[in-house]
PDB file of C-alpha atoms in Angstrom:
ATOM      1  CA  MET N 220      18.551  -6.789   1.001  1.00  0.00           C
ATOM      2  CA  LYS N 221      20.602  -4.236  -0.921  1.00  0.00           C
ATOM      3  CA  THR N 222      17.446  -3.028  -2.693  1.00  0.00           C
ATOM      4  CA  PHE N 223      15.613  -2.785   0.651  1.00  0.00           C
ATOM      5  CA  ASN N 224      18.417  -0.695   2.212  1.00  0.00           C
ATOM      6  CA  THR N 225      18.563   1.578  -0.835  1.00  0.00           C
ATOM      7  CA  LEU N 226      14.818   2.223  -0.637  1.00  0.00           C
ATOM      8  CA  LEU N 227      14.992   3.007   3.085  1.00  0.00           C
ATOM      9  CA  ALA N 228      17.848   5.436   2.457  1.00  0.00           C
ATOM     10  CA  ALA N 229      15.864   7.138  -0.326  1.00  0.00           C
ATOM     11  CA  MET N 230      12.835   7.496   1.942  1.00  0.00           C
ATOM     12  CA  ALA N 231      14.996   9.003   4.706  1.00  0.00           C
ATOM     13  CA  VAL N 232      16.419  11.573   2.272  1.00  0.00           C
ATOM     14  CA  CYS N 233      12.900  12.463   1.095  1.00  0.00           C
ATOM     15  CA  ALA N 234      11.690  12.852   4.681  1.00  0.00           C
ATOM     16  CA  ALA N 235      14.620  15.126   5.499  1.00  0.00           C
ATOM     17  CA  GLY N 236      13.861  17.203   2.420  1.00  0.00           C
ATOM     18  CA  ILE N 237      10.248  17.564   3.449  1.00  0.00           C
ATOM     19  CA  ALA N 238      11.228  18.692   6.940  1.00  0.00           C
ATOM     20  CA  THR N 239      13.566  21.417   5.659  1.00  0.00           C
ATOM     21  CA  THR N 240      11.613  22.716   2.656  1.00  0.00           C
ATOM     22  CA  ALA N 241       8.048  22.478   3.870  1.00  0.00           C
ATOM     23  CA  GLN N 242       8.283  24.578   7.034  1.00  0.00           C
ATOM     24  CA  ALA N 243       5.549  26.940   5.806  1.00  0.00           C
ATOM     25  CA  ASP N 244       3.223  24.065   4.946  1.00  0.00           C
ATOM     26  CA  ASP N 245       0.461  22.681   7.151  1.00  0.00           C
ATOM     27  CA  THR N 246       0.772  19.333   8.897  1.00  0.00           C
ATOM     28  CA  PHE N 247      -2.068  16.888   8.328  1.00  0.00           C
ATOM     29  CA  ALA N 248      -3.038  13.411   9.490  1.00  0.00           C
ATOM     30  CA  SER N 249      -5.482  10.940   7.956  1.00  0.00           C
ATOM     31  CA  LEU N 250      -7.337   7.736   8.570  1.00  0.00           C
ATOM     32  CA  THR N 251      -8.081   5.614   5.502  1.00  0.00           C
ATOM     33  CA  TYR N 252     -10.306   2.665   4.767  1.00  0.00           C
ATOM     34  CA  GLY N 253     -10.737   0.853   1.481  1.00  0.00           C
ATOM     35  CA  GLN N 254     -10.541  -2.389  -0.450  1.00  0.00           C
ATOM     36  CA  THR N 255      -7.438  -4.059  -1.880  1.00  0.00           C
ATOM     37  CA  SER N 256      -7.130  -6.720  -4.563  1.00  0.00           C
ATOM     38  CA  ASP N 257      -3.770  -8.395  -5.242  1.00  0.00           C
ATOM     39  CA  LYS N 258      -2.260 -10.194  -8.198  1.00  0.00           C
ATOM     40  CA  VAL N 259      -0.148 -13.037  -6.783  1.00  0.00           C
ATOM     41  CA  ARG N 260       2.045 -15.335  -8.868  1.00  0.00           C
ATOM     42  CA  LYS N 261       2.504 -19.027  -8.134  1.00  0.00           C
ATOM     43  CA  SER N 262       5.868 -20.670  -8.564  1.00  0.00           C
ATOM     44  CA  GLY N 263       6.089 -23.572 -10.994  1.00  0.00           C
ATOM     45  CA  LEU N 264       6.448 -25.949  -8.053  1.00  0.00           C
ATOM     46  CA  LEU N 265       3.265 -24.634  -6.413  1.00  0.00           C
ATOM     47  CA  GLN N 266       1.423 -24.845  -9.716  1.00  0.00           C
ATOM     48  CA  ARG N 267       2.339 -28.529 -10.008  1.00  0.00           C
ATOM     49  CA  ASN N 268       1.412 -29.260  -6.390  1.00  0.00           C
ATOM     50  CA  THR N 269      -1.940 -27.415  -6.223  1.00  0.00           C
ATOM     51  CA  ASP N 270      -3.472 -27.659  -9.714  1.00  0.00           C
ATOM     52  CA  HIS N 271      -6.157 -24.954  -9.969  1.00  0.00           C
ATOM     53  CA  LEU N 272      -5.388 -22.802  -6.917  1.00  0.00           C
ATOM     54  CA  ASN N 273      -6.540 -19.198  -7.562  1.00  0.00           C
ATOM     55  CA  THR N 274      -3.887 -17.121  -5.792  1.00  0.00           C
ATOM     56  CA  ASP N 275      -5.355 -13.842  -7.104  1.00  0.00           C
ATOM     57  CA  GLY N 276      -8.347 -14.468  -4.841  1.00  0.00           C
ATOM     58  CA  ILE N 277      -6.356 -14.633  -1.578  1.00  0.00           C
ATOM     59  CA  VAL N 278      -6.556 -10.858  -1.160  1.00  0.00           C
ATOM     60  CA  GLY N 279      -9.566  -9.841  -3.229  1.00  0.00           C
ATOM     61  CA  LYS N 280     -11.548  -6.721  -2.321  1.00  0.00           C
ATOM     62  CA  ASP N 281     -10.568  -7.141   1.335  1.00  0.00           C
ATOM     63  CA  GLY N 282     -10.906  -4.319   3.873  1.00  0.00           C
ATOM     64  CA  THR N 283      -7.782  -2.185   4.236  1.00  0.00           C
ATOM     65  CA  TRP N 284      -7.059   0.200   7.129  1.00  0.00           C
ATOM     66  CA  GLY N 285      -4.384   2.869   7.037  1.00  0.00           C
ATOM     67  CA  VAL N 286      -2.926   5.981   8.670  1.00  0.00           C
ATOM     68  CA  ARG N 287      -1.067   8.896   7.070  1.00  0.00           C
ATOM     69  CA  VAL N 288       0.852  11.944   8.210  1.00  0.00           C
ATOM     70  CA  GLY N 289       2.429  14.669   6.119  1.00  0.00           C
ATOM     71  CA  GLN N 290       2.674  18.261   4.961  1.00  0.00           C
ATOM     72  CA  MET N 291       0.411  20.065   2.489  1.00  0.00           C
ATOM     73  CA  ASN N 292      -0.107  23.436   0.823  1.00  0.00           C
ATOM     74  CA  ASP N 293      -2.308  24.773  -1.973  1.00  0.00           C
ATOM     75  CA  GLN N 294      -0.172  23.117  -4.668  1.00  0.00           C
ATOM     76  CA  GLY N 295       0.328  19.623  -3.285  1.00  0.00           C
ATOM     77  CA  ARG N 296       1.317  17.392  -0.372  1.00  0.00           C
ATOM     78  CA  TYR N 297       4.035  15.027   0.912  1.00  0.00           C
ATOM     79  CA  TYR N 298       3.086  12.200   3.263  1.00  0.00           C
ATOM     80  CA  LEU N 299       3.936   8.815   4.752  1.00  0.00           C
ATOM     81  CA  THR N 300       1.325   6.037   4.729  1.00  0.00           C
ATOM     82  CA  TYR N 301       1.066   2.759   6.601  1.00  0.00           C
ATOM     83  CA  ASP N 302      -1.733   0.366   5.647  1.00  0.00           C
ATOM     84  CA  ASN N 303      -2.621  -3.234   6.414  1.00  0.00           C
ATOM     85  CA  VAL N 304      -4.795  -5.814   4.640  1.00  0.00           C
ATOM     86  CA  SER N 305      -5.240  -9.567   4.958  1.00  0.00           C
ATOM     87  CA  GLY N 306      -7.311 -12.106   3.076  1.00  0.00           C
ATOM     88  CA  SER N 307      -7.800 -15.834   2.699  1.00  0.00           C
ATOM     89  CA  HIS N 308      -8.890 -18.161  -0.088  1.00  0.00           C
ATOM     90  CA  SER N 309      -8.594 -21.891  -0.798  1.00  0.00           C
ATOM     91  CA  GLY N 310      -6.989 -22.536   2.597  1.00  0.00           C
ATOM     92  CA  LEU N 311      -4.291 -19.874   2.167  1.00  0.00           C
ATOM     93  CA  LYS N 312      -4.001 -16.593   4.103  1.00  0.00           C
ATOM     94  CA  LEU N 313      -1.791 -13.619   3.256  1.00  0.00           C
ATOM     95  CA  ARG N 314      -1.223 -10.333   5.066  1.00  0.00           C
ATOM     96  CA  GLN N 315       0.170  -7.299   3.253  1.00  0.00           C
ATOM     97  CA  GLU N 316       1.608  -4.234   4.990  1.00  0.00           C
ATOM     98  CA  ASN N 317       2.750  -1.154   3.050  1.00  0.00           C
ATOM     99  CA  LEU N 318       4.959   1.714   4.206  1.00  0.00           C
ATOM    100  CA  LEU N 319       4.992   4.376   1.510  1.00  0.00           C
ATOM    101  CA  GLY N 320       6.320   7.864   0.917  1.00  0.00           C
ATOM    102  CA  SER N 321       4.087   9.776  -1.515  1.00  0.00           C
ATOM    103  CA  TYR N 322       3.771  13.114  -3.290  1.00  0.00           C
ATOM    104  CA  ASP N 323       0.567  14.473  -4.872  1.00  0.00           C
ATOM    105  CA  LEU N 324      -0.106  17.527  -6.996  1.00  0.00           C
ATOM    106  CA  PHE N 325      -3.470  19.320  -6.665  1.00  0.00           C
ATOM    107  CA  LEU N 326      -5.693  20.572  -9.480  1.00  0.00           C
ATOM    108  CA  PRO N 327      -8.533  22.812  -8.184  1.00  0.00           C
ATOM    109  CA  VAL N 328     -11.893  22.256  -9.893  1.00  0.00           C
ATOM    110  CA  GLY N 329     -13.945  24.499  -7.590  1.00  0.00           C
ATOM    111  CA  ASP N 330     -13.703  26.548  -4.427  1.00  0.00           C
ATOM    112  CA  THR N 331     -13.643  23.473  -2.171  1.00  0.00           C
ATOM    113  CA  THR N 332     -12.846  20.581  -4.549  1.00  0.00           C
ATOM    114  CA  LYS N 333      -9.473  19.419  -5.871  1.00  0.00           C
ATOM    115  CA  LEU N 334      -8.322  16.585  -8.060  1.00  0.00           C
ATOM    116  CA  PHE N 335      -5.003  15.013  -7.082  1.00  0.00           C
ATOM    117  CA  GLY N 336      -2.467  12.710  -8.655  1.00  0.00           C
ATOM    118  CA  GLY N 337       0.957  11.527  -7.656  1.00  0.00           C
ATOM    119  CA  ALA N 338       3.479   8.763  -7.087  1.00  0.00           C
ATOM    120  CA  SER N 339       4.514   6.522  -4.183  1.00  0.00           C
ATOM    121  CA  LEU N 340       7.683   4.647  -3.263  1.00  0.00           C
ATOM    122  CA  GLY N 341       8.330   2.392  -0.302  1.00  0.00           C
ATOM    123  CA  VAL N 342       8.318  -1.151   0.981  1.00  0.00           C
ATOM    124  CA  THR N 343       5.797  -3.984   1.256  1.00  0.00           C
ATOM    125  CA  LYS N 344       5.887  -6.748   3.859  1.00  0.00           C
ATOM    126  CA  LEU N 345       4.098  -9.936   2.778  1.00  0.00           C
ATOM    127  CA  SER N 346       3.264 -12.539   5.432  1.00  0.00           C
ATOM    128  CA  GLN N 347       1.999 -16.047   4.767  1.00  0.00           C
ATOM    129  CA  GLU N 348      -0.230 -16.983   7.730  1.00  0.00           C
ATOM    130  CA  SER N 349      -2.039 -20.065   6.388  1.00  0.00           C
ATOM    131  CA  SER N 350      -3.258 -22.754   8.791  1.00  0.00           C
ATOM    132  CA  GLY N 351      -1.203 -25.920   8.434  1.00  0.00           C
ATOM    133  CA  TYR N 352       1.864 -24.097   7.050  1.00  0.00           C
ATOM    134  CA  SER N 353       4.880 -22.556   8.731  1.00  0.00           C
ATOM    135  CA  ARG N 354       4.575 -18.777   8.923  1.00  0.00           C
ATOM    136  CA  ASP N 355       6.812 -16.963   6.446  1.00  0.00           C
ATOM    137  CA  THR N 356       7.436 -13.270   5.728  1.00  0.00           C
ATOM    138  CA  ASP N 357       9.349 -11.231   3.180  1.00  0.00           C
ATOM    139  CA  THR N 358       9.879  -7.517   2.532  1.00  0.00           C
ATOM    140  CA  GLY N 359      10.210  -6.110  -0.973  1.00  0.00           C
ATOM    141  CA  TYR N 360      10.004  -2.803  -2.779  1.00  0.00           C
ATOM    142  CA  ALA N 361       6.752  -1.062  -3.690  1.00  0.00           C
ATOM    143  CA  TYR N 362       6.164   1.722  -6.193  1.00  0.00           C
ATOM    144  CA  GLY N 363       3.126   3.075  -7.942  1.00  0.00           C
ATOM    145  CA  LEU N 364       0.675   5.861  -8.700  1.00  0.00           C
ATOM    146  CA  GLN N 365      -2.430   7.276  -7.055  1.00  0.00           C
ATOM    147  CA  ALA N 366      -5.203   9.682  -8.063  1.00  0.00           C
ATOM    148  CA  GLY N 367      -8.536  10.890  -6.749  1.00  0.00           C
ATOM    149  CA  VAL N 368     -10.688  13.785  -5.613  1.00  0.00           C
ATOM    150  CA  LEU N 369     -10.433  15.758  -2.372  1.00  0.00           C
ATOM    151  CA  GLN N 370     -13.371  17.674  -0.878  1.00  0.00           C
ATOM    152  CA  GLN N 371     -12.764  20.389   1.720  1.00  0.00           C
ATOM    153  CA  LEU N 372     -15.381  20.362   4.513  1.00  0.00           C
ATOM    154  CA  THR N 373     -14.002  23.057   6.819  1.00  0.00           C
ATOM    155  CA  ASP N 374     -10.749  25.026   7.004  1.00  0.00           C
ATOM    156  CA  ASN N 375      -9.121  22.039   8.711  1.00  0.00           C
ATOM    157  CA  ALA N 376     -11.135  18.967   7.675  1.00  0.00           C
ATOM    158  CA  SER N 377     -11.475  17.235   4.305  1.00  0.00           C
ATOM    159  CA  VAL N 378     -12.437  13.880   2.831  1.00  0.00           C
ATOM    160  CA  GLU N 379     -11.167  12.151  -0.295  1.00  0.00           C
ATOM    161  CA  LEU N 380     -11.843   9.261  -2.599  1.00  0.00           C
ATOM    162  CA  GLY N 381      -8.738   7.740  -4.140  1.00  0.00           C
ATOM    163  CA  TYR N 382      -7.301   4.886  -6.163  1.00  0.00           C
ATOM    164  CA  ARG N 383      -3.745   3.533  -5.824  1.00  0.00           C
ATOM    165  CA  TYR N 384      -1.900   0.995  -7.971  1.00  0.00           C
ATOM    166  CA  LEU N 385       1.330  -0.556  -6.694  1.00  0.00           C
ATOM    167  CA  ARG N 386       3.906  -2.986  -8.069  1.00  0.00           C
ATOM    168  CA  SER N 387       5.962  -5.149  -5.701  1.00  0.00           C
ATOM    169  CA  ASN N 388       8.290  -8.158  -5.549  1.00  0.00           C
ATOM    170  CA  ALA N 389       7.674  -9.480  -2.009  1.00  0.00           C
ATOM    171  CA  SER N 390       7.346 -13.283  -1.869  1.00  0.00           C
ATOM    172  CA  THR N 391       6.688 -16.047   0.665  1.00  0.00           C
ATOM    173  CA  GLU N 392       7.141 -19.820   0.786  1.00  0.00           C
ATOM    174  CA  LEU N 393       4.603 -22.535   1.593  1.00  0.00           C
ATOM    175  CA  VAL N 394       6.056 -25.219   3.857  1.00  0.00           C
ATOM    176  CA  PRO N 395       3.605 -27.579   5.637  1.00  0.00           C
ATOM    177  CA  HIS N 396       4.337 -28.198   9.315  1.00  0.00           C
ATOM    178  CA  GLY N 397       6.788 -31.087   9.417  1.00  0.00           C
ATOM    179  CA  GLY N 398       6.936 -31.250   5.617  1.00  0.00           C
ATOM    180  CA  SER N 399       8.937 -29.935   2.690  1.00  0.00           C
ATOM    181  CA  LYS N 400       8.361 -26.831   0.605  1.00  0.00           C
ATOM    182  CA  VAL N 401       5.395 -27.080  -1.793  1.00  0.00           C
ATOM    183  CA  GLY N 402       6.007 -23.784  -3.571  1.00  0.00           C
ATOM    184  CA  SER N 403       6.092 -20.021  -3.227  1.00  0.00           C
ATOM    185  CA  LEU N 404       3.857 -16.999  -3.763  1.00  0.00           C
ATOM    186  CA  ARG N 405       5.055 -13.667  -5.172  1.00  0.00           C
ATOM    187  CA  LEU N 406       3.113 -10.420  -4.921  1.00  0.00           C
ATOM    188  CA  ASP N 407       3.039  -8.832  -8.369  1.00  0.00           C
ATOM    189  CA  SER N 408       0.656  -5.870  -7.974  1.00  0.00           C
ATOM    190  CA  SER N 409      -2.025  -4.338  -5.763  1.00  0.00           C
ATOM    191  CA  ALA N 410      -5.044  -2.189  -6.607  1.00  0.00           C
ATOM    192  CA  GLN N 411      -6.685  -0.212  -3.802  1.00  0.00           C
ATOM    193  CA  THR N 412      -9.758   1.999  -3.726  1.00  0.00           C
ATOM    194  CA  TYR N 413     -10.060   3.994  -0.515  1.00  0.00           C
ATOM    195  CA  LEU N 414     -11.808   6.747   1.424  1.00  0.00           C
ATOM    196  CA  ALA N 415      -9.806   9.057   3.685  1.00  0.00           C
ATOM    197  CA  ALA N 416     -10.679  11.536   6.419  1.00  0.00           C
ATOM    198  CA  ASN N 417      -8.025  14.259   6.724  1.00  0.00           C
ATOM    199  CA  TYR N 418      -7.407  16.820   9.459  1.00  0.00           C
ATOM    200  CA  LYS N 419      -5.016  19.746   9.042  1.00  0.00           C
ATOM    201  CA  PHE N 420      -3.288  21.140  12.158  1.00  0.00           C
TER     202      PHE N 420
END
């Protein structure tokens, strides 16, 4: 909980900094869609109880929707992202929600094309929603890197193709209805490839 509160405080400070230093920048909003694949660790107890359960396949190339809002200029951008993905495999279902603060630097490679790269910090909420088990949720930190290419379409509209890699420590427990705990799942990392449509105001 202390780590969670520290991360929220850091994000609030960053947001305040953006508001005061980026007054000359343009506001933009985005819709994103992509695919996420997670690496999920099994506890020793779950390993003993489930034998060959492939937890990495629970969220594997599953559709991911997101929204972003931020500030941008010719050099880079600051933004907040919320995205949501869920997947199921071998009778287990997980939902992952990310709330991230990010900063990207731009590298122009043409009149209307830019490469970008940056870092993200925030929180991940992991929910275990499997049929036959009690629902369980946990919130942990998330940090990582992203990179991609941005193509300007008009003065206000652009599209991008990006890749983001995140590390996290969110975990959930598996407890059958009316039974005892059979183990736990811990989110180790996420890899996301996405397309985004951006509009600058």
